[in-house]
Tab-separated table of C-alpha atoms and ligand atoms in Angstrom:
chain	number	residue	atom	x	y	z
A	1	UNK	CA	-10.777	58.535	40.384
A	2	UNK	CA	-8.906	61.433	38.840
A	3	UNK	CA	-7.272	60.600	35.501
A	4	UNK	CA	-4.362	62.311	33.746
A	5	UNK	CA	-5.187	65.453	31.759
A	6	UNK	CA	-6.015	64.860	28.085
A	7	UNK	CA	-2.913	64.599	25.906
A	8	UNK	CA	-0.558	63.688	28.755
A	9	UNK	CA	0.805	60.308	29.820
A	10	UNK	CA	2.336	58.634	32.838
A	11	UNK	CA	5.593	56.806	32.232
A	12	UNK	CA	5.123	53.695	34.347
A	13	UNK	CA	7.920	51.762	36.071
A	14	UNK	CA	7.613	48.836	33.651
A	15	UNK	CA	8.354	51.086	30.663
A	16	UNK	CA	10.697	53.712	32.094
A	17	UNK	CA	13.721	51.653	30.986
A	18	UNK	CA	12.693	52.431	27.389
A	19	UNK	CA	12.906	56.145	28.110
A	20	UNK	CA	16.278	55.699	29.765
A	21	UNK	CA	17.464	53.769	26.713
A	22	UNK	CA	16.539	56.691	24.436
A	23	UNK	CA	17.987	59.282	26.809
A	24	UNK	CA	21.247	57.335	27.217
A	25	UNK	CA	21.604	57.041	23.442
A	26	UNK	CA	20.914	60.782	23.084
A	27	UNK	CA	23.551	61.701	25.663
A	28	UNK	CA	26.080	59.270	24.215
A	29	UNK	CA	25.729	60.469	20.621
A	30	UNK	CA	25.565	64.170	21.582
A	31	UNK	CA	28.784	63.808	23.545
A	32	UNK	CA	30.608	62.117	20.652
A	33	UNK	CA	29.897	65.304	18.671
A	34	UNK	CA	31.274	67.475	21.483
A	35	UNK	CA	27.926	68.728	22.795
A	36	UNK	CA	27.266	69.549	26.464
A	37	UNK	CA	23.892	69.498	28.179
A	38	UNK	CA	21.902	72.660	28.837
A	39	UNK	CA	18.790	72.751	31.036
A	40	UNK	CA	16.499	75.737	30.768
A	41	UNK	CA	13.334	76.445	32.779
A	42	UNK	CA	10.034	74.763	31.969
A	43	UNK	CA	8.450	78.180	31.552
A	44	UNK	CA	9.673	81.434	30.039
A	45	UNK	CA	8.338	84.945	29.616
A	46	UNK	CA	5.813	84.624	26.780
A	47	UNK	CA	7.776	87.168	24.770
A	48	UNK	CA	10.594	84.622	24.238
A	49	UNK	CA	8.284	82.530	22.060
A	50	UNK	CA	6.454	85.462	20.473
A	51	UNK	CA	9.775	86.803	19.239
A	52	UNK	CA	11.508	83.454	18.786
A	53	UNK	CA	8.932	81.107	17.304
A	54	UNK	CA	6.923	83.930	15.657
A	55	UNK	CA	3.507	85.490	16.215
A	56	UNK	CA	1.915	84.088	13.062
A	57	UNK	CA	2.888	80.451	13.670
A	58	UNK	CA	0.360	77.786	14.731
A	59	UNK	CA	2.376	77.203	17.900
A	60	UNK	CA	2.057	80.800	19.083
A	61	UNK	CA	-1.425	81.397	17.682
A	62	UNK	CA	-3.214	78.330	18.909
A	63	UNK	CA	-1.067	75.993	20.938
A	64	UNK	CA	0.720	77.733	23.786
A	65	UNK	CA	-0.057	77.201	27.446
A	66	UNK	CA	0.057	80.851	28.485
A	67	UNK	CA	-1.097	82.310	31.774
A	68	UNK	CA	-0.580	85.288	34.039
A	69	UNK	CA	1.353	84.398	37.184
A	70	UNK	CA	0.453	85.883	40.557
A	71	UNK	CA	2.719	88.839	39.799
A	72	UNK	CA	0.753	89.582	36.621
A	73	UNK	CA	3.547	88.452	34.242
A	74	UNK	CA	2.656	86.582	31.079
A	75	UNK	CA	4.285	83.163	31.334
A	76	UNK	CA	4.328	80.316	28.790
A	77	UNK	CA	5.182	76.636	29.248
A	78	UNK	CA	7.827	75.922	26.628
A	79	UNK	CA	6.269	74.617	23.412
A	80	UNK	CA	9.747	73.745	22.063
A	81	UNK	CA	13.350	73.947	23.209
A	82	UNK	CA	15.169	76.269	20.800
A	83	UNK	CA	13.839	79.676	21.872
A	84	UNK	CA	14.601	79.007	25.562
A	85	UNK	CA	18.134	77.865	24.737
A	86	UNK	CA	18.660	80.976	22.592
A	87	UNK	CA	17.351	83.141	25.460
A	88	UNK	CA	19.728	81.397	27.884
A	89	UNK	CA	22.641	81.851	25.464
A	90	UNK	CA	22.043	85.614	25.369
A	91	UNK	CA	21.085	85.908	29.053
A	92	UNK	CA	24.265	84.166	30.243
A	93	UNK	CA	26.617	85.845	27.778
A	94	UNK	CA	27.623	82.517	26.231
A	95	UNK	CA	28.677	84.345	23.046
A	96	UNK	CA	31.841	85.380	24.909
A	97	UNK	CA	32.685	81.737	25.669
A	98	UNK	CA	34.293	79.309	23.218
A	99	UNK	CA	32.297	79.217	19.989
A	100	UNK	CA	30.706	77.247	18.530
A	101	UNK	CA	28.656	76.509	21.590
A	102	UNK	CA	27.495	72.923	21.114
A	103	UNK	CA	24.463	72.239	23.275
A	104	UNK	CA	21.959	69.442	23.757
A	105	UNK	CA	18.862	69.045	25.914
A	106	UNK	CA	16.221	66.548	26.869
A	107	UNK	CA	13.069	68.346	27.907
A	108	UNK	CA	9.313	68.173	28.138
A	109	UNK	CA	7.344	70.540	25.873
A	110	UNK	CA	3.723	71.657	25.965
A	111	UNK	CA	1.409	72.352	23.043
A	112	UNK	CA	-2.349	72.598	23.203
A	113	UNK	CA	-2.996	70.415	20.163
A	114	UNK	CA	-5.739	67.906	19.371
A	115	UNK	CA	-4.300	64.700	20.837
A	116	UNK	CA	-3.875	61.688	18.560
A	117	UNK	CA	-1.311	58.915	18.112
A	118	UNK	CA	2.083	60.634	18.241
A	119	UNK	CA	0.605	64.011	19.144
A	120	UNK	CA	0.408	64.928	22.795
A	121	UNK	CA	-0.092	68.065	24.843
A	122	UNK	CA	2.908	67.250	26.969
A	123	UNK	CA	5.656	65.530	25.013
A	124	UNK	CA	9.431	65.196	25.199
A	125	UNK	CA	12.207	66.297	22.921
A	126	UNK	CA	15.875	65.480	22.584
A	127	UNK	CA	17.326	68.570	20.968
A	128	UNK	CA	20.622	69.933	19.685
A	129	UNK	CA	21.565	73.577	19.219
A	130	UNK	CA	24.981	74.472	17.758
A	131	UNK	CA	25.539	78.218	18.017
A	132	UNK	CA	28.206	80.427	16.504
A	133	UNK	CA	29.171	78.742	13.202
A	134	UNK	CA	27.795	79.647	9.802
A	135	UNK	CA	29.684	77.194	7.591
A	136	UNK	CA	27.639	74.527	5.838
A	137	UNK	CA	29.817	71.867	7.460
A	138	UNK	CA	28.013	72.407	10.754
A	139	UNK	CA	24.636	71.994	9.026
A	140	UNK	CA	25.814	68.643	7.695
A	141	UNK	CA	27.230	67.744	11.098
A	142	UNK	CA	23.930	68.486	12.877
A	143	UNK	CA	22.017	66.369	10.346
A	144	UNK	CA	24.620	63.613	10.740
A	145	UNK	CA	24.163	63.790	14.519
A	146	UNK	CA	20.402	63.248	14.127
A	147	UNK	CA	21.065	60.381	11.732
A	148	UNK	CA	23.606	58.817	14.149
A	149	UNK	CA	21.145	59.077	17.038
A	150	UNK	CA	18.374	57.391	15.056
A	151	UNK	CA	20.751	54.565	14.065
A	152	UNK	CA	22.036	54.261	17.634
A	153	UNK	CA	18.517	53.561	18.945
A	154	UNK	CA	17.847	51.082	16.127
A	155	UNK	CA	15.936	53.137	13.540
A	156	UNK	CA	16.969	52.628	9.919
A	157	UNK	CA	13.708	53.035	8.076
A	158	UNK	CA	13.173	56.804	8.028
A	159	UNK	CA	13.606	59.214	5.137
A	160	UNK	CA	15.573	62.434	5.469
A	161	UNK	CA	14.090	65.374	3.558
A	162	UNK	CA	16.132	68.545	3.214
A	163	UNK	CA	15.470	71.953	1.728
A	164	UNK	CA	16.817	75.492	1.775
A	165	UNK	CA	14.472	78.348	2.571
A	166	UNK	CA	17.142	80.969	1.869
A	167	UNK	CA	18.181	84.052	3.779
A	168	UNK	CA	16.320	87.301	4.492
A	169	UNK	CA	17.311	88.657	1.095
A	170	UNK	CA	16.149	85.778	-1.084
A	171	UNK	CA	13.060	85.452	1.096
A	172	UNK	CA	11.945	88.958	0.007
A	173	UNK	CA	11.855	87.982	-3.670
A	174	UNK	CA	10.140	84.718	-2.870
A	175	UNK	CA	7.604	86.389	-0.640
A	176	UNK	CA	6.560	88.669	-3.501
A	177	UNK	CA	6.020	85.705	-5.821
A	178	UNK	CA	4.101	83.886	-3.114
A	179	UNK	CA	1.856	86.858	-2.345
A	180	UNK	CA	1.113	87.187	-6.041
A	181	UNK	CA	0.178	83.508	-6.326
A	182	UNK	CA	-1.786	83.278	-3.072
A	183	UNK	CA	-3.486	86.612	-3.754
A	184	UNK	CA	-5.201	85.043	-6.768
A	185	UNK	CA	-6.670	82.336	-4.525
A	186	UNK	CA	-7.185	84.449	-1.421
A	187	UNK	CA	-10.954	83.860	-1.170
A	188	UNK	CA	-10.487	80.111	-0.746
A	189	UNK	CA	-7.924	80.387	2.057
A	190	UNK	CA	-8.970	79.729	5.654
A	191	UNK	CA	-9.568	82.877	7.770
A	192	UNK	CA	-6.223	82.446	9.571
A	193	UNK	CA	-4.352	82.209	6.264
A	194	UNK	CA	-6.110	85.292	4.917
A	195	UNK	CA	-4.579	87.067	7.866
A	196	UNK	CA	-1.219	85.311	7.349
A	197	UNK	CA	-1.191	86.365	3.701
A	198	UNK	CA	-0.966	89.958	4.878
A	199	UNK	CA	1.391	89.379	7.815
A	200	UNK	CA	3.599	86.379	6.949
A	201	UNK	CA	2.698	84.587	3.705
A	202	UNK	CA	5.308	81.851	4.226
A	203	UNK	CA	3.218	80.473	7.097
A	204	UNK	CA	0.347	79.734	4.692
A	205	UNK	CA	2.570	76.954	3.339
A	206	UNK	CA	2.330	74.900	6.523
A	207	UNK	CA	-1.383	75.372	7.157
A	208	UNK	CA	-3.077	72.019	7.795
A	209	UNK	CA	-6.456	73.100	6.371
A	210	UNK	CA	-7.358	70.967	3.314
A	211	UNK	CA	-8.442	73.915	1.136
A	212	UNK	CA	-5.234	75.780	1.921
A	213	UNK	CA	-3.197	72.655	1.214
A	214	UNK	CA	-4.793	72.334	-2.245
A	215	UNK	CA	-3.843	75.920	-3.029
A	216	UNK	CA	-0.302	75.732	-1.673
A	217	UNK	CA	0.429	72.536	-3.636
A	218	UNK	CA	0.795	74.678	-6.769
A	219	UNK	CA	2.628	77.589	-5.105
A	220	UNK	CA	6.063	78.746	-6.308
A	221	UNK	CA	8.925	76.873	-4.622
A	222	UNK	CA	11.459	78.791	-2.564
A	223	UNK	CA	14.345	76.717	-3.901
A	224	UNK	CA	13.809	78.448	-7.253
A	225	UNK	CA	14.357	81.848	-5.607
A	226	UNK	CA	17.408	81.401	-3.388
A	227	UNK	CA	20.454	83.638	-3.958
A	228	UNK	CA	23.932	82.468	-5.032
A	229	UNK	CA	25.343	82.341	-1.498
A	230	UNK	CA	22.416	80.341	-0.186
A	231	UNK	CA	22.596	78.056	-3.178
A	232	UNK	CA	26.341	77.414	-2.624
A	233	UNK	CA	25.651	76.773	1.053
A	234	UNK	CA	22.956	74.232	0.203
A	235	UNK	CA	25.186	72.499	-2.368
A	236	UNK	CA	27.915	72.118	0.258
A	237	UNK	CA	25.466	70.658	2.796
A	238	UNK	CA	24.391	68.087	0.210
A	239	UNK	CA	27.997	67.294	-0.750
A	240	UNK	CA	29.016	66.724	2.878
A	241	UNK	CA	25.978	64.547	3.564
A	242	UNK	CA	27.017	62.393	0.640
A	243	UNK	CA	30.581	62.240	2.008
A	244	UNK	CA	29.164	61.150	5.373
A	245	UNK	CA	27.038	58.474	3.692
A	246	UNK	CA	23.741	60.028	4.801
A	247	UNK	CA	20.945	59.464	2.263
A	248	UNK	CA	18.584	62.379	1.693
A	249	UNK	CA	15.866	63.637	-0.601
A	250	UNK	CA	15.484	67.286	-1.507
A	251	UNK	CA	11.889	68.330	-0.857
A	252	UNK	CA	11.128	71.922	-1.822
A	253	UNK	CA	7.890	71.636	0.175
A	254	UNK	CA	9.617	71.546	3.560
A	255	UNK	CA	9.310	75.006	5.113
A	256	UNK	CA	8.908	74.055	8.830
A	257	UNK	CA	6.292	75.615	11.081
A	258	UNK	CA	8.467	78.031	13.054
A	259	UNK	CA	9.541	81.515	11.958
A	260	UNK	CA	13.177	81.462	12.996
A	261	UNK	CA	14.500	79.256	10.203
A	262	UNK	CA	16.906	80.385	7.496
A	263	UNK	CA	18.689	78.388	4.791
A	264	UNK	CA	18.909	74.663	5.629
A	265	UNK	CA	15.772	72.930	6.952
A	266	UNK	CA	15.231	69.195	7.327
A	267	UNK	CA	12.919	66.496	8.617
A	268	UNK	CA	13.270	62.775	9.231
A	269	UNK	CA	9.949	61.135	8.407
A	270	UNK	CA	8.638	57.622	9.042
A	271	UNK	CA	5.828	55.759	7.293
A	272	UNK	CA	5.330	53.455	10.254
A	273	UNK	CA	3.629	55.638	12.849
A	274	UNK	CA	0.592	57.092	11.090
A	275	UNK	CA	-0.221	60.699	10.330
A	276	UNK	CA	2.321	62.191	12.741
A	277	UNK	CA	5.286	60.686	10.903
A	278	UNK	CA	7.897	63.394	11.484
A	279	UNK	CA	10.219	62.053	14.153
A	280	UNK	CA	12.803	64.825	13.885
A	281	UNK	CA	12.751	68.380	12.586
A	282	UNK	CA	15.336	71.084	12.484
A	283	UNK	CA	17.228	73.730	10.611
A	284	UNK	CA	19.392	76.824	10.639
A	285	UNK	CA	18.246	79.979	12.430
A	286	UNK	CA	20.780	82.737	11.793
A	287	UNK	CA	18.632	85.627	13.066
A	288	UNK	CA	17.237	84.140	16.291
A	289	UNK	CA	19.951	85.160	18.741
A	290	UNK	CA	19.835	88.759	17.497
A	291	UNK	CA	16.002	88.667	17.637
A	292	UNK	CA	16.287	87.839	21.335
A	293	UNK	CA	18.642	90.742	22.005
A	294	UNK	CA	22.004	89.058	21.432
A	295	UNK	CA	24.824	89.530	18.945
A	296	UNK	CA	24.607	88.416	15.360
A	297	UNK	CA	25.308	84.759	16.157
A	298	UNK	CA	24.183	82.049	13.731
A	299	UNK	CA	22.766	78.744	14.893
A	300	UNK	CA	21.429	75.404	13.762
A	301	UNK	CA	19.748	72.518	15.522
A	302	UNK	CA	17.035	69.897	15.577
A	303	UNK	CA	14.625	68.218	17.956
A	304	UNK	CA	13.496	64.618	18.024
A	305	UNK	CA	10.129	63.695	19.537
A	306	UNK	CA	10.863	60.962	22.065
A	307	UNK	CA	7.283	59.575	22.126
A	308	UNK	CA	7.367	59.214	18.329
A	309	UNK	CA	10.733	57.428	18.510
A	310	UNK	CA	9.282	54.979	21.057
A	311	UNK	CA	6.223	54.406	18.853
A	312	UNK	CA	8.418	53.785	15.854
A	313	UNK	CA	10.608	51.299	17.725
A	314	UNK	CA	7.518	49.457	18.911
A	315	UNK	CA	5.803	49.431	15.508
A	316	UNK	CA	8.912	48.140	13.752
A	317	UNK	CA	9.600	45.442	16.343
A	318	UNK	CA	12.886	46.818	17.670
A	319	UNK	CA	13.521	45.214	21.069
A	320	UNK	CA	14.738	47.631	23.710
A	321	UNK	CA	17.044	45.808	26.115
A	322	UNK	CA	15.515	45.661	29.584
A	323	UNK	CA	18.377	45.805	32.042
A	324	UNK	CA	18.107	43.560	35.116
A	325	UNK	CA	16.409	45.566	37.794
A	326	UNK	CA	17.296	43.583	40.903
A	327	UNK	CA	20.377	41.401	40.429
A	328	UNK	CA	20.133	39.398	43.646
A	329	UNK	CA	16.922	38.650	45.508
A	330	UNK	CA	17.415	37.218	49.004
A	331	UNK	CA	14.721	34.705	49.936
A	332	UNK	CA	14.706	33.969	53.684
A	333	UNK	CA	12.624	31.106	55.074
A	334	UNK	CA	12.067	32.431	58.615
A	335	UNK	CA	12.437	35.421	60.957
A	336	UNK	CA	16.100	34.952	61.809
A	337	UNK	CA	16.942	34.276	58.171
A	338	UNK	CA	15.109	37.474	57.258
A	339	UNK	CA	17.440	39.510	59.462
A	340	UNK	CA	20.414	37.894	57.724
A	341	UNK	CA	18.798	38.748	54.360
A	342	UNK	CA	18.511	42.382	55.479
A	343	UNK	CA	22.219	42.410	56.403
A	344	UNK	CA	23.408	40.688	53.188
A	345	UNK	CA	21.284	42.973	51.008
A	346	UNK	CA	22.859	46.002	52.701
A	347	UNK	CA	26.386	44.649	52.090
A	348	UNK	CA	25.635	43.889	48.421
A	349	UNK	CA	24.121	47.345	47.879
A	350	UNK	CA	27.171	48.972	49.469
A	351	UNK	CA	29.166	47.321	46.657
A	352	UNK	CA	26.772	48.706	44.074
A	353	UNK	CA	24.909	45.439	43.410
A	354	UNK	CA	21.134	45.887	43.063
A	355	UNK	CA	19.782	43.644	45.812
A	356	UNK	CA	16.415	43.144	47.476
A	357	UNK	CA	14.721	40.782	49.901
A	358	UNK	CA	11.270	39.758	51.044
A	359	UNK	CA	9.343	42.486	52.834
A	360	UNK	CA	6.005	40.666	52.912
A	361	UNK	CA	6.683	37.554	55.027
A	362	UNK	CA	5.888	35.348	51.998
A	363	UNK	CA	6.553	31.628	51.781
A	364	UNK	CA	9.467	30.470	49.633
A	365	UNK	CA	7.302	29.552	46.608
A	366	UNK	CA	5.610	32.942	46.595
A	367	UNK	CA	9.004	34.623	46.910
A	368	UNK	CA	10.260	32.815	43.792
A	369	UNK	CA	7.100	33.849	41.946
A	370	UNK	CA	7.635	37.459	42.958
A	371	UNK	CA	11.334	37.339	42.026
A	372	UNK	CA	10.392	35.986	38.614
A	373	UNK	CA	7.766	38.691	38.119
A	374	UNK	CA	10.196	41.516	38.776
A	375	UNK	CA	12.852	39.976	36.493
A	376	UNK	CA	15.501	39.053	39.071
A	377	UNK	CA	18.642	37.309	37.797
A	378	UNK	CA	19.662	35.442	40.985
A	379	UNK	CA	17.681	34.228	43.991
A	380	UNK	CA	19.682	33.511	47.164
A	381	UNK	CA	17.730	31.166	49.424
A	382	UNK	CA	18.473	31.308	53.161
A	383	UNK	CA	16.905	28.417	55.073
A	384	UNK	CA	17.811	27.268	58.611
A	385	UNK	CA	20.538	24.881	57.260
A	386	UNK	CA	22.055	27.677	55.201
A	387	UNK	CA	21.931	30.040	58.177
A	388	UNK	CA	23.688	27.479	60.403
A	389	UNK	CA	26.366	26.952	57.715
A	390	UNK	CA	26.806	30.674	57.078
A	391	UNK	CA	25.849	30.174	53.427
A	392	UNK	CA	23.116	30.754	50.803
A	393	UNK	CA	21.834	28.588	47.967
A	394	UNK	CA	22.177	30.828	44.901
A	395	UNK	CA	19.957	30.051	41.922
A	396	UNK	CA	20.575	31.544	38.489
A	397	UNK	CA	17.054	32.186	37.175
A	398	UNK	CA	18.180	32.115	33.535
A	399	UNK	CA	19.383	28.469	33.527
A	400	UNK	CA	18.192	27.140	36.892
A	401	UNK	CA	21.742	26.263	38.049
A	402	UNK	CA	22.337	26.338	41.793
A	403	UNK	CA	25.466	26.735	43.914
A	404	UNK	CA	26.186	27.049	47.617
A	405	UNK	CA	28.047	30.225	48.533
A	406	UNK	CA	29.393	31.349	51.911
A	407	UNK	CA	27.968	34.730	52.991
A	408	UNK	CA	31.356	36.364	52.377
A	409	UNK	CA	31.569	34.760	48.899
A	410	UNK	CA	28.097	36.035	48.007
A	411	UNK	CA	28.899	39.554	49.157
A	412	UNK	CA	32.170	39.648	47.186
A	413	UNK	CA	30.953	37.841	44.050
A	414	UNK	CA	31.306	39.674	40.724
A	415	UNK	CA	27.728	39.882	39.443
B	1	HAM	P1	9.161	70.810	15.731
B	1	HAM	O1	9.127	70.269	14.339
B	1	HAM	O2	8.042	71.681	16.134
B	1	HAM	O3	10.531	71.557	15.888
B	1	HAM	O4	9.246	69.613	16.772
B	1	HAM	C1	10.295	68.684	16.711
B	1	HAM	C2	9.764	67.280	16.937
B	1	HAM	O5	9.037	67.230	18.175
B	1	HAM	C3	8.765	66.814	15.899
B	1	HAM	O6	9.429	66.302	14.771
B	1	HAM	C4	8.033	65.725	16.654
B	1	HAM	O7	8.768	64.520	16.616
B	1	HAM	C5	8.016	66.257	18.077
B	1	HAM	N1	6.702	66.874	18.373
B	1	HAM	C6	6.270	68.099	18.047
B	1	HAM	N2	5.031	68.323	18.506
B	1	HAM	C7	4.649	67.190	19.142
B	1	HAM	C8	3.465	66.777	19.854
B	1	HAM	N3	2.430	67.591	20.006
B	1	HAM	N4	3.444	65.520	20.380
B	1	HAM	C9	4.500	64.685	20.250
B	1	HAM	N5	5.645	65.033	19.605
B	1	HAM	C10	5.718	66.260	19.053
B	1	HAM	C11	10.952	72.158	17.030
B	1	HAM	O8	10.418	72.033	18.105
B	1	HAM	C12	12.245	72.911	16.862
B	1	HAM	N6	12.561	73.557	18.136
B	1	HAM	C13	13.357	71.996	16.410
B	1	HAM	C14	14.664	72.708	16.273
B	1	HAM	C15	15.685	72.717	17.140
B	1	HAM	N7	15.008	73.472	15.253
B	1	HAM	C16	16.208	73.957	15.469
B	1	HAM	N8	16.633	73.524	16.623
């Protein structure tokens, strides 16, 4: 037997309705905010992520699925959605279309991480990218969209943490202070962070190594270094979140693990799914489009981890409605009746009613058992009497009530 690769999962037929529930909610909420779907390839030229996500990040350093294709090009399976969307925005000249460009996606992502609950090597994100607007009102709107999505699926017990990590200018001042602080503790940093200290000290702040964490706990906070413009921007985001009734906590420790962020960053975190509690992460990325060869177009977005959302719903006892799969199951009691069942099922399906019938030559009892197992709402029995009378005996499986219906009545019934 060959099993699935480590860190990946099959979505089986008995649970796929849960995925559809999440995806439907994502599409519904995204559309109410005016977003349209974008689908980008599963793999990109590696350079997209080197330049987009950043060469000193954990994702690029340790987690990417990168390989040379048969033409010798370096290809990477997307570890996240933003860089590919930004590449597509530039590649397709979307900056000359109506701005802001409000985009959403539902995609699989790949990261070579150590698998654990809520951390997979192939996982799925619902993401939003709003490109072209720099006002703080779009930051608040993107956060509100994430909040609306979480509420739509039935999640109310997460905490929203927000922070500002400033612009390029304030980052310079902060970086100096950080280098000074980290420099004093440099010997105790992990080898990767020693390297980061020289190349990109901000990344030391999201290192998961315990020794590094101890050191960074006392590091200067970026919020104390942001410039007037960034500070005003952050104040407006907070004001608008309050107007929208979205609760938040400011957490100066949130820096996010990707290099493209500027100004507003945020995470929705749950205490109900173990160590991997961040169900949604996002922020502003005003330099990313230019970094990928486009104009100076600002952007902001987030991504939700769908597996973590499903875990959270399960752990907090939120019932996901399981829509009826087959509405009408036709249960014939003989060969001739089976041909009638075939015909009636075809007529029902042509009207858009999910219908099925026995394919196994089972007896009537076994057919009822099967119908029950697959969650059928109605069973239409066709015995020889029914066939002679041109009728079926229709049983509602929820309350056991039965009625006799002519074939034409069955086919035209509003289910
Ligand atoms: P991220 O924080 O790396 O951000 O990932 C977003 C979400 O994806 C996480 O909060 C988590 O729920 C889920 N996730 C990440 N890694 C895994 C994994 N290995 N297994 C399961 N779930 C995972 C981004 O990806 C950014 N692109 C978000 C963004 C969009 N920022 C701006 N626009």
